[in-house]
Short mmCIF file of C-alpha atoms in Angstrom, two decimals:
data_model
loop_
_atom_site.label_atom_id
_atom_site.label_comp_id
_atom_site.label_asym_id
_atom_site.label_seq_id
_atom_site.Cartn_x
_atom_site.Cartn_y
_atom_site.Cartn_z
CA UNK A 1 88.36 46.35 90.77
CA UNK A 2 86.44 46.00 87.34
CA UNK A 3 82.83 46.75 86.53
CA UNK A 4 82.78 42.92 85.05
CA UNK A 5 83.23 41.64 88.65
CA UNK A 6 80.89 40.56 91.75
CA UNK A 7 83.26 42.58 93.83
CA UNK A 8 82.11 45.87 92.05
CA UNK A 9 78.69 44.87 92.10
CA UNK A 10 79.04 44.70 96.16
CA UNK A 11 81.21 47.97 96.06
CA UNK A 12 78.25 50.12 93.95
CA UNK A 13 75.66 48.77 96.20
CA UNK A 14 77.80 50.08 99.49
CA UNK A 15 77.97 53.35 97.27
CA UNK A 16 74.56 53.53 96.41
CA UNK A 17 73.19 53.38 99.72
CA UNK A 18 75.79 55.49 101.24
CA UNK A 19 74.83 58.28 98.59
CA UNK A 20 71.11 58.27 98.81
CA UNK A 21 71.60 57.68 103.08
CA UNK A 22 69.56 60.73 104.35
CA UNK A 23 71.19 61.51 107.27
CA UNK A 24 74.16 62.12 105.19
CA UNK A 25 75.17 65.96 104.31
CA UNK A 26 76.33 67.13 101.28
CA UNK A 27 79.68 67.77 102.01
CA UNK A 28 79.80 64.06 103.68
CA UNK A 29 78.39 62.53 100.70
CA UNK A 30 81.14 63.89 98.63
CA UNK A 31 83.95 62.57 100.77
CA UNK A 32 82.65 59.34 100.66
CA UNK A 33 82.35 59.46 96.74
CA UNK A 34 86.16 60.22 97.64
CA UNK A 35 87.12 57.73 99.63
CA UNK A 36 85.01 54.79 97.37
CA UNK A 37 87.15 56.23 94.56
CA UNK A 38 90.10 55.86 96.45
CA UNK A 39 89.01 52.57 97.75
CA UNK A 40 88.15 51.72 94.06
CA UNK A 41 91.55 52.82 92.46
CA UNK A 42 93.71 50.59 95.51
CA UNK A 43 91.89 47.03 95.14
CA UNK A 44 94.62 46.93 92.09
CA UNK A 45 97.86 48.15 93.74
CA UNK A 46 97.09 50.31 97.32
CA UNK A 47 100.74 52.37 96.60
CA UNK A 48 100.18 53.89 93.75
CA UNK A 49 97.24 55.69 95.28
CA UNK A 50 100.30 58.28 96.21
CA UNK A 51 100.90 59.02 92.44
CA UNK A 52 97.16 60.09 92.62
CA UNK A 53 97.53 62.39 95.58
CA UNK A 54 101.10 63.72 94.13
CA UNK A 55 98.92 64.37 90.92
CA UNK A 56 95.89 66.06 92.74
CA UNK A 57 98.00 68.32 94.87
CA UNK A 58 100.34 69.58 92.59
CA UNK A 59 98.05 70.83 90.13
CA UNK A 60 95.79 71.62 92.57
CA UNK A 61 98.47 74.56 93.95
CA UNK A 62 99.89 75.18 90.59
CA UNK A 63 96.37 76.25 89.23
CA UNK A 64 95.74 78.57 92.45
CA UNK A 65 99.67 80.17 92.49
CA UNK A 66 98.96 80.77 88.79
CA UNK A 67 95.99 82.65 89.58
CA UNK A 68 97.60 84.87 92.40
CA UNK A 69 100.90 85.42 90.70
CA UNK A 70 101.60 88.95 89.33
CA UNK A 71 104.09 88.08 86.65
CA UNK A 72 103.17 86.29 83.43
CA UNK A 73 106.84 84.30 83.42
CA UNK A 74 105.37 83.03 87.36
CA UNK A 75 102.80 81.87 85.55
CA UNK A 76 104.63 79.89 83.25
CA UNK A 77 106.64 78.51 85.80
CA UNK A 78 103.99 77.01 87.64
CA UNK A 79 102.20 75.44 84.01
CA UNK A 80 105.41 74.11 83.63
CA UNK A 81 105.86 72.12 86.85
CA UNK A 82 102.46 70.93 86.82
CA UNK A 83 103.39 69.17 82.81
CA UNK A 84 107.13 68.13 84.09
CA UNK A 85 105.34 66.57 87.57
CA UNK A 86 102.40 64.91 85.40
CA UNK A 87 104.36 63.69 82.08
CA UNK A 88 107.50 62.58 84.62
CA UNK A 89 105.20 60.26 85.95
CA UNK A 90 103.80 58.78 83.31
CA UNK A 91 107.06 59.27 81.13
CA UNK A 92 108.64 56.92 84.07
CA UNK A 93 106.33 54.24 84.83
CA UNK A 94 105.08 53.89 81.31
CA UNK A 95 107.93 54.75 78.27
CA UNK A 96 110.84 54.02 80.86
CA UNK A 97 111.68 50.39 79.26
CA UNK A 98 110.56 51.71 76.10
CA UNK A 99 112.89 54.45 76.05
CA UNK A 100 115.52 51.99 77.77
CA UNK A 101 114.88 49.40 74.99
CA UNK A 102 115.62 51.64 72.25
CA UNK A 103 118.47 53.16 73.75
CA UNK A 104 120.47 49.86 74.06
CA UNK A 105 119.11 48.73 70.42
CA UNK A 106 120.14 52.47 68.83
CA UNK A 107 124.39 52.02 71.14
CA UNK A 108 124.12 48.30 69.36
CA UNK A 109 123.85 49.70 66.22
CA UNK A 110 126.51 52.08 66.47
CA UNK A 111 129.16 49.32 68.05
CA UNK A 112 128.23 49.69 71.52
CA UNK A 113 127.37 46.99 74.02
CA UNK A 114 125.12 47.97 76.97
CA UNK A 115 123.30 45.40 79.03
CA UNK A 116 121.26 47.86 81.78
CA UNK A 117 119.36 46.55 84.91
CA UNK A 118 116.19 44.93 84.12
CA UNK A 119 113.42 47.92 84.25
CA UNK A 120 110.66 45.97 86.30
CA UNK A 121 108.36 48.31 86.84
CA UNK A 122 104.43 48.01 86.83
CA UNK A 123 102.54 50.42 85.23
CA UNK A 124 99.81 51.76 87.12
CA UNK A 125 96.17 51.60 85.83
CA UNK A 126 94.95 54.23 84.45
CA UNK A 127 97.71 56.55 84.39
CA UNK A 128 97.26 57.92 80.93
CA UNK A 129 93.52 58.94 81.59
CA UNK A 130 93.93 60.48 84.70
CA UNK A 131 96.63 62.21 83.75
CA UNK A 132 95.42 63.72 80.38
CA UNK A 133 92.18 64.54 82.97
CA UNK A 134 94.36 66.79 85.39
CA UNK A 135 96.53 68.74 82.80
CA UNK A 136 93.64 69.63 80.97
CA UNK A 137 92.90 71.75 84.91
CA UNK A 138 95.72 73.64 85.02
CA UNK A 139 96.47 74.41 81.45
CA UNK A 140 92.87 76.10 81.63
CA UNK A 141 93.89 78.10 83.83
CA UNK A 142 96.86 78.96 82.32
CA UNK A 143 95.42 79.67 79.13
CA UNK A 144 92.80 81.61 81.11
CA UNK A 145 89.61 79.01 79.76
CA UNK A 146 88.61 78.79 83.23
CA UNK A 147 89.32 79.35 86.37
CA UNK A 148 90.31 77.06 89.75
CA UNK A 149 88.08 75.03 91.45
CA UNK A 150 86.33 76.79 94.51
CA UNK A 151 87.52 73.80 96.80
CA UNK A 152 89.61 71.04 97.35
CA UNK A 153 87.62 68.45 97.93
CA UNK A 154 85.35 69.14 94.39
CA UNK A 155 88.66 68.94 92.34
CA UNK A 156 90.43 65.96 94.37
CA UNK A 157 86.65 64.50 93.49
CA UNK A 158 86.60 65.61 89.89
CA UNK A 159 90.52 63.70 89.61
CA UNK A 160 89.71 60.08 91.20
CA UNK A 161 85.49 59.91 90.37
CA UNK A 162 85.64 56.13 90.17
CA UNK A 163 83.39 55.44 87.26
CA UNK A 164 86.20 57.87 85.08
CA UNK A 165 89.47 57.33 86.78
CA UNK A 166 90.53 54.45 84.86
CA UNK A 167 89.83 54.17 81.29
CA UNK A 168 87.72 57.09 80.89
CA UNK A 169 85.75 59.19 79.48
CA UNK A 170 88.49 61.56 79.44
CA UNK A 171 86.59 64.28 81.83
CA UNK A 172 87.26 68.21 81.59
CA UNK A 173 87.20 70.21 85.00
CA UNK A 174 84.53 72.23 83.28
CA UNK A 175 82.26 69.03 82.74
CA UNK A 176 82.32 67.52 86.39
CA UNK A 177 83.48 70.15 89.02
CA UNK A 178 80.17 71.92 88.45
CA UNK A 179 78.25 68.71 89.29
CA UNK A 180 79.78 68.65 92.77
CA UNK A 181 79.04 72.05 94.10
CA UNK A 182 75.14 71.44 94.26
CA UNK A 183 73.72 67.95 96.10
CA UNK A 184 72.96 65.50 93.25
CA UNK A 185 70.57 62.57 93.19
CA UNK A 186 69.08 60.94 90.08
CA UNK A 187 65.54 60.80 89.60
CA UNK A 188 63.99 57.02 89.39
CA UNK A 189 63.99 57.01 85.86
CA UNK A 190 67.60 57.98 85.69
CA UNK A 191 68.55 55.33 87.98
CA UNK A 192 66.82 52.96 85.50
CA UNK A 193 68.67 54.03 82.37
CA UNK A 194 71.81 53.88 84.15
CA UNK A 195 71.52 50.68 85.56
CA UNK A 196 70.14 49.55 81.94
CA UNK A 197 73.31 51.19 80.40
CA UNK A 198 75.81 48.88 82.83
CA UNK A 199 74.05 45.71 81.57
CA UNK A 200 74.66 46.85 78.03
CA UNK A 201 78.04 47.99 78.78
CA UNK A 202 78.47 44.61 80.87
CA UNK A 203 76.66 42.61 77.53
CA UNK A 204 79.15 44.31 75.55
CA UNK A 205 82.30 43.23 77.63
CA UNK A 206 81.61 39.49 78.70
CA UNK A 207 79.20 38.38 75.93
CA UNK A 208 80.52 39.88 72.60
CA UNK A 209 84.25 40.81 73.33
CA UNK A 210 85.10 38.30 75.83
CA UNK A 211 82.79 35.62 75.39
CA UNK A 212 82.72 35.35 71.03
CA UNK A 213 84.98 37.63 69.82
CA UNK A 214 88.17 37.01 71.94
CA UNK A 215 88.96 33.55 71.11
CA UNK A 216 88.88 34.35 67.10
CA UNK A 217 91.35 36.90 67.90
CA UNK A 218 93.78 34.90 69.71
CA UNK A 219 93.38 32.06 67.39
CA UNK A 220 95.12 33.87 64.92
CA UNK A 221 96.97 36.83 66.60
CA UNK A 222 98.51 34.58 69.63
CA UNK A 223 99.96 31.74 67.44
CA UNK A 224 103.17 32.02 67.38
CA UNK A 225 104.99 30.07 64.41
CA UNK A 226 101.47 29.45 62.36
CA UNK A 227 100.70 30.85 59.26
CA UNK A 228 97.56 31.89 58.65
CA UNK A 229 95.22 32.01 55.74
CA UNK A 230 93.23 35.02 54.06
CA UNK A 231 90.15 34.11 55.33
CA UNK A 232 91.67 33.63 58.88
CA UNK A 233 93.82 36.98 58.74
CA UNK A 234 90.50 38.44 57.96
CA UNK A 235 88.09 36.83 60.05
CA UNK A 236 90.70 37.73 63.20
CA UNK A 237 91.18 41.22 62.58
CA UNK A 238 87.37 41.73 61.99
CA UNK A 239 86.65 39.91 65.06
CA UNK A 240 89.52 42.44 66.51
CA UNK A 241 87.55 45.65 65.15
CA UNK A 242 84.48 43.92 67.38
CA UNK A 243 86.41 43.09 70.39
CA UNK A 244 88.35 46.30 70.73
CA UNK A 245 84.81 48.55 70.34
CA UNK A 246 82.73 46.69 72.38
CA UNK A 247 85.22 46.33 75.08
CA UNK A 248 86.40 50.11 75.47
CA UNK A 249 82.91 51.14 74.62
CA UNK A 250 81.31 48.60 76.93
CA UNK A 251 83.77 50.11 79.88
CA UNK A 252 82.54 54.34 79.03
CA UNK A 253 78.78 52.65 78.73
CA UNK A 254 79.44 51.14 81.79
CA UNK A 255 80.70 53.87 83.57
CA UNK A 256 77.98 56.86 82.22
CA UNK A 257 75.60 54.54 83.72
CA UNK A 258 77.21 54.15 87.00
CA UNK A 259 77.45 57.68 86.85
CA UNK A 260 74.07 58.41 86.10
CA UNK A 261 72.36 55.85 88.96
CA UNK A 262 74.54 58.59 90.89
CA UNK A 263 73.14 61.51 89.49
CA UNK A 264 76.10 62.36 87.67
CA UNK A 265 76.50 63.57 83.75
CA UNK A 266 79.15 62.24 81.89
CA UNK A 267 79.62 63.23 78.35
CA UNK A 268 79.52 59.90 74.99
CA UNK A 269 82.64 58.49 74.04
CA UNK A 270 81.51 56.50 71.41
CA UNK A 271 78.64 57.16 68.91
CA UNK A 272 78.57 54.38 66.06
CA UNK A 273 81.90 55.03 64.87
CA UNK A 274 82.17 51.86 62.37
CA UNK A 275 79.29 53.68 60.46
CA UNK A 276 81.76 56.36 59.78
CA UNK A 277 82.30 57.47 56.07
CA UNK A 278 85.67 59.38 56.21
CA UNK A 279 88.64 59.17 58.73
CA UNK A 280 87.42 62.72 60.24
CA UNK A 281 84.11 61.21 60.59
CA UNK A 282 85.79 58.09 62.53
CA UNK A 283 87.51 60.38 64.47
CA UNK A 284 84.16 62.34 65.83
CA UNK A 285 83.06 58.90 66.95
CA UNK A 286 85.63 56.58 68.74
CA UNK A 287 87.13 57.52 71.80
CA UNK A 288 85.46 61.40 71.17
CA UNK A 289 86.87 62.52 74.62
CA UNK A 290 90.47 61.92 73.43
CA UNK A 291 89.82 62.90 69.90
CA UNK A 292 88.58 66.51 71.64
CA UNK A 293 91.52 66.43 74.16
CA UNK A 294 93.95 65.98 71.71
CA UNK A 295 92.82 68.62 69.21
CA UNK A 296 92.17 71.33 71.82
CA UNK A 297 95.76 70.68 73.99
CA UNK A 298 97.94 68.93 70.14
CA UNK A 299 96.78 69.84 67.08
CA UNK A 300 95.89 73.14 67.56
CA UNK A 301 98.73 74.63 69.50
CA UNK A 302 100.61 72.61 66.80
CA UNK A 303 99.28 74.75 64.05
CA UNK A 304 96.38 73.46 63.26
CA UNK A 305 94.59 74.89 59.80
CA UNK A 306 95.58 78.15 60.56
CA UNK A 307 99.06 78.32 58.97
CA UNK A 308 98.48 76.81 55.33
CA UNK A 309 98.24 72.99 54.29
CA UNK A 310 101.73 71.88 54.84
CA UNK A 311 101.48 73.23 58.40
CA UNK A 312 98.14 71.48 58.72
CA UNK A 313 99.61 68.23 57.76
CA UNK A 314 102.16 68.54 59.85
CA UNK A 315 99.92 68.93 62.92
CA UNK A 316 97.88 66.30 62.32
CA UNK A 317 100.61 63.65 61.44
CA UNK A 318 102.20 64.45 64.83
CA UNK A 319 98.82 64.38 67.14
CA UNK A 320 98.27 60.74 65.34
CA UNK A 321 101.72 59.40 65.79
CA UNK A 322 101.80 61.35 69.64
CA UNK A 323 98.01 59.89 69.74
CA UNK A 324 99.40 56.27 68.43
CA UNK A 325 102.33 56.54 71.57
CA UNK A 326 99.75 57.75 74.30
CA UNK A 327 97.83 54.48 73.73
CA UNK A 328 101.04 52.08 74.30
CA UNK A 329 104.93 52.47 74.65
CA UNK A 330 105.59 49.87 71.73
CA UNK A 331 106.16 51.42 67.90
CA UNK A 332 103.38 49.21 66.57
CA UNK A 333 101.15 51.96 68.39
CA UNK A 334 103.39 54.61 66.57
CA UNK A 335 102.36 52.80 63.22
CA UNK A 336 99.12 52.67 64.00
CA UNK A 337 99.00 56.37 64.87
CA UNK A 338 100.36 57.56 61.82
CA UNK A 339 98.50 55.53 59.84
CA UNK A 340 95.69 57.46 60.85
CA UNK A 341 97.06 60.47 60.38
CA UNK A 342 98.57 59.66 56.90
CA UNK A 343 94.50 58.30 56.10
CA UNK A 344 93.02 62.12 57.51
CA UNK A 345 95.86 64.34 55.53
CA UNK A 346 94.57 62.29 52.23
CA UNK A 347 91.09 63.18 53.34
CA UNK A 348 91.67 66.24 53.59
CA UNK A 349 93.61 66.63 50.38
CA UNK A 350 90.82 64.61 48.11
CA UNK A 351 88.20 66.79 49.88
CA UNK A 352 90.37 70.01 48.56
CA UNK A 353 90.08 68.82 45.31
CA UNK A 354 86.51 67.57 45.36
CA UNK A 355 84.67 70.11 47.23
CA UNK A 356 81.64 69.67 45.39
CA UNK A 357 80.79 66.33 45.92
CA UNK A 358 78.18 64.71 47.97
CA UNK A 359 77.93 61.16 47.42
CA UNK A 360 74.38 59.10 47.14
CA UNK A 361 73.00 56.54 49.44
CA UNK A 362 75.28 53.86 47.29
CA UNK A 363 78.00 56.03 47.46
CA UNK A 364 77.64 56.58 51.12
CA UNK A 365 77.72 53.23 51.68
CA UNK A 366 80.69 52.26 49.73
CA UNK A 367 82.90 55.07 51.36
CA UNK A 368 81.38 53.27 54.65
CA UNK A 369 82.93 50.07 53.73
CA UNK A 370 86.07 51.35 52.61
CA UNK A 371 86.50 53.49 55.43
CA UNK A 372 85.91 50.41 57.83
CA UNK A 373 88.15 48.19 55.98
CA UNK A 374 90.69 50.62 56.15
CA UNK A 375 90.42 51.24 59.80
CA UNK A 376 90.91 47.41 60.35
CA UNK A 377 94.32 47.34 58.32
CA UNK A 378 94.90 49.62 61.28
CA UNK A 379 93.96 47.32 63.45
CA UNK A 380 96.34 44.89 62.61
CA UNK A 381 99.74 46.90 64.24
CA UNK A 382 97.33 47.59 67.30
CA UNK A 383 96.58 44.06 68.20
CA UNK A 384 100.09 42.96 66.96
CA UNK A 385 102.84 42.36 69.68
CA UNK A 386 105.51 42.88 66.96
CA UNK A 387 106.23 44.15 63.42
CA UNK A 388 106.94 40.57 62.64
CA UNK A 389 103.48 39.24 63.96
CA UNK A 390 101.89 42.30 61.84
CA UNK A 391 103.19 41.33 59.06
CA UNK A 392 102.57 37.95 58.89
CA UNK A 393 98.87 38.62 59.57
CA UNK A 394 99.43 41.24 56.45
CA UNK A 395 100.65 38.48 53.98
CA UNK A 396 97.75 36.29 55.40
CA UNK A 397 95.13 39.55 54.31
CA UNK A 398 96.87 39.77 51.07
CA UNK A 399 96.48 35.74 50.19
CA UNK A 400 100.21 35.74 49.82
CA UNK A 401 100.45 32.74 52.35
CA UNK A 402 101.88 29.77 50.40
CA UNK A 403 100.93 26.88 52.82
CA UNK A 404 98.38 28.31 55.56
CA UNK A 405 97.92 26.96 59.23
CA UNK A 406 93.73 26.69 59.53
CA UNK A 407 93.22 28.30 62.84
CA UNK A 408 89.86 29.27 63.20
CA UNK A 409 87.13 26.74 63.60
CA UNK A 410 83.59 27.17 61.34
CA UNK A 411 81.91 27.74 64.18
CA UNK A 412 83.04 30.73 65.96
CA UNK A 413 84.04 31.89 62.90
CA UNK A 414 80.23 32.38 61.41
CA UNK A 415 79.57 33.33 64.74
CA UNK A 416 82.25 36.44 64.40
CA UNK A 417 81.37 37.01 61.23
CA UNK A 418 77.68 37.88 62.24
CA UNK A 419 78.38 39.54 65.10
CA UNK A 420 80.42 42.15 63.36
CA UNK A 421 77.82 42.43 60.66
CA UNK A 422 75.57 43.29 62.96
CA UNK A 423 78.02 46.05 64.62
CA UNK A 424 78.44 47.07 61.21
CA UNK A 425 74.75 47.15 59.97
CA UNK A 426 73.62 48.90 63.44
CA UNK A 427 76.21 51.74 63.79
CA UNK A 428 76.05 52.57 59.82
CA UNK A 429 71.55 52.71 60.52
CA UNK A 430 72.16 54.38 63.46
CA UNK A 431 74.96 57.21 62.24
CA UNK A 432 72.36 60.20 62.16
CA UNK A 433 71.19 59.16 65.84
CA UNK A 434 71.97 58.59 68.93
CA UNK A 435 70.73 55.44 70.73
CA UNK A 436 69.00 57.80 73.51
CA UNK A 437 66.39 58.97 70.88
CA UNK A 438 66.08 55.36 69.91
CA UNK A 439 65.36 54.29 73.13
CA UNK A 440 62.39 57.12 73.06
CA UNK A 441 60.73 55.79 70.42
CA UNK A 442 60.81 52.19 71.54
CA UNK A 443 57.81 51.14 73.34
CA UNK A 444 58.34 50.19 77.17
CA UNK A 445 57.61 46.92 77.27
CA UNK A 446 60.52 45.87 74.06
CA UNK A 447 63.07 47.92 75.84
CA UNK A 448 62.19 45.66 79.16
CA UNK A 449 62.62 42.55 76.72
CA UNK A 450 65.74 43.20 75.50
CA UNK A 451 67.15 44.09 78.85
CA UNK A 452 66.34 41.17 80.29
CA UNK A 453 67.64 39.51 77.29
CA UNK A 454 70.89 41.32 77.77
CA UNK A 455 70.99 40.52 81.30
CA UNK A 456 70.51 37.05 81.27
CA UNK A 457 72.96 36.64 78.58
CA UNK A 458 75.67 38.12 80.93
CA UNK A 459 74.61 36.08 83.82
CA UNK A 460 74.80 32.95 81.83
CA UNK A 461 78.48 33.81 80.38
CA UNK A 462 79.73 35.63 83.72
CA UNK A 463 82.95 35.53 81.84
CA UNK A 464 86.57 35.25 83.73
CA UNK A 465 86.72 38.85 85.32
CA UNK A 466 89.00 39.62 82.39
CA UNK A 467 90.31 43.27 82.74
CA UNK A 468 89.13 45.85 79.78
CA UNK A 469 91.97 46.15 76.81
CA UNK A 470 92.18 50.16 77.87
CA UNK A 471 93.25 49.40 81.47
CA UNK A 472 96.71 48.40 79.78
CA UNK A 473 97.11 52.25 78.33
#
């Protein structure tokens, strides 16, 4: 079930009214929160609903045996069946082939031939985000952050929360278990922002990813044999640095604001990250609940900055290229990940060597721009099936093409083109804010225009019920 469907519309009004039903009690309301979730999670495969529960029970015992056990080696034991348990799952339904593949390819190259059975196995949604959600519980506890959940039902609850469970945000135990001891219901205004935040994050997904952006993309990314132009290579991959925002941030806008007609909190995952200046700086805005997750449970226990600059490098080369893997079992991802991590350790080393530099308003906005463009040559080995389709998309960037396929009409490419300007231009103004101070200064009856606007607009493009690019990871 996705958020861009008439099926979930149906589903949060059952919710709704179920939630706010006064006859319900507290305790009730939360195990029907539990069973929608459940509900929610099987309209894509009903089985793997088990991999859920396996997930929820064992770290629910491993936190509490941790806590009672007298030894600290006990203790250890049970961290360590809760990662094995968690990372064997996803380790098996996701990298299996992968691994598989690059077995057979690594005997080929040393003379043996090995044809395995074919590895048909179908990954289930939202494995990596769930997962990520319940170690961060027990390796807490073990490292004595926080402590267990006070009941079952408030930590099965904080695992499968429906508007999280699938692509995000990334929630802590800290963030969400809280929520669920006391009863919760949003107050009428709340209910109002967060139904205004779906129709953004819906506006976001059908209109400007699905709708405009999309088809550039595929024009250029999905044709196999063609050659493509600069302009084309370009055009694509900018369209790509559209699509891929406003459909991951359209699904966390989405779901705060599902959350939040619930009377739930759920912390931003996005805030204007293409007006970044500096990798670091891109890294505090896209996808901030991984970013966080990654330094507190990677890159620090890796080293982090505490054990001189080669060790720092180190650690932050192998959270980008572990980062780059958790997103997809494919080395493009790998690429892209290190990439990233190659682009921070040269931050880091230019700001070591320029320490006392703060750049103008020009200068701002040219390490804006260069930051951005260098974020979509990134882009490129993320949208890429292959190394081979990457690099012929490359070639096209460089102008080294020497007979070009046209594949994008005028069009939808001017239409691209503005669109992404105008992601550009409004995350850059917006950098030093956050859009709900923006909304406080706007005057009621604009903010009721343009949600009507943005409403309409979906209702007229309805889109095809595609599924959000994260749901794959």
């Amino acid at each position: 079930m996705i958020f861009n469907s008439l099926t979930f519309l149906v589903f949060f009004a059952a919710v709704m009214a179920l939630h706010y039903a006064p006859f319900f009690s507290w305790h009730q309301k939360k195990i029907n929160l539990l069973l929608a979730s459940y509900l929610f999670y099987a309209a894509w495969n009903p089985p793997f609903v088990i991999l859920l529960w396996i997930s929820t029970v064992v770290d629910w015992w491993a936190a509490q045996w941790m806590v009672r056990a007298k030894r600290e080696h006990t203790r250890k034991l049970w961290m360590l069946i809760s990662v094995v348990v968690n990372l064997g799952m996803l380790g098996y339904f996701k990298y299996g082939g992968f691994l598989l593949d690059n077995f057979v390819d690594l005997a080929a190259a040393v003379g043996v031939v090995y044809h395995p059975p074919g590895w048909d196995i179908i990954l289930p949604v939202g494995i990596s985000f769930y997962t990520f959600a319940t170690l961060s519980y027990t390796l807490d506890v073990y490292l004595r952050r926080s402590k267990p959940a006070g009941s079952f039902l408030n930590y099965a609850l904080f695992v499968t929360f429906f508007p999280h469970l699938v692509a995000g945000p990334i929630m802590r135990p800290t963030e969400l278990v809280p929520q669920f001891e006391q009863p919760r219901q949003a107050r009428l205004n709340q209910i109002f922002f967060g139904l205004a935040l779906l129709t953004l994050g819906l506006f976001q997904k059908v209109v400007l990813a699905d709708g405009f952006l999309a088809p550039v993309v595929e024009a250029v990314y999905d044709a196999p044999g063609k050659m493509p132009g600069m302009l084309d290579s370009w055009v694509a991959t900018l369209a790509f640095a559209g699509q891929i925002f406003c459909d991951f941030a359209g699904y966390s806008t989405s779901a705060i604001g599902v959350a939040l007609c619930l009377g739930f909190a759920m912390p931003d995952n996005f805030r204007f990250p293409y007006g970044a200046v500096g990798f670091s700086d891109f890294w505090r805005r896209w996808h901030i609940t991984l970013s966080s997750w990654l330094r507190d449970y990677l890159y620090i226990p890796l080293g982090g900055n505490r054990h001189g600059q080669a060790r720092t490098y180190a650690a932050l080369m192998g959270t980008m290229l572990l980062g780059g893997l958790w997103h997809g079992a494919n080395w493009t991802f790998v690429v892209w990940g290190g990439l990233h991590g190659l682009y921070l350790s040269c931050e880091r080393w230019l700001r070591s060597r320029f320490k006392g530099f703060t750049p103008g308003r020009a200068a701002t906005l040219g390490l804006a721009l260069l930051t951005f463009a260098l974020i979509n040559i990134t882009w490129v080995f993320f949208r890429a099936k292959t190394f081979t389709d990457a690099g012929v998309v490359l070639k096209g960037i460089a102008g080294m093409q020497a007979k070009p396929d046209p594949l994008i009409a005028a069009g939808p490419m001017i239409l691209a083109i503005l669109i992404v300007s105008a992601i550009f231009g409004t995350h850059l103004a917006m950098r030093n804010t956050t859009l709900e101070a923006v909304i406080e200064r706007t005057p009621s009856v604009a903010i009721a225009g343009i949600w009507s606007v943005l409403l309409f607009a979906v209702i007229v493009e309805q889109g095809q019920g595609s599924a959000f690019i994260y749901f794959a990871f």
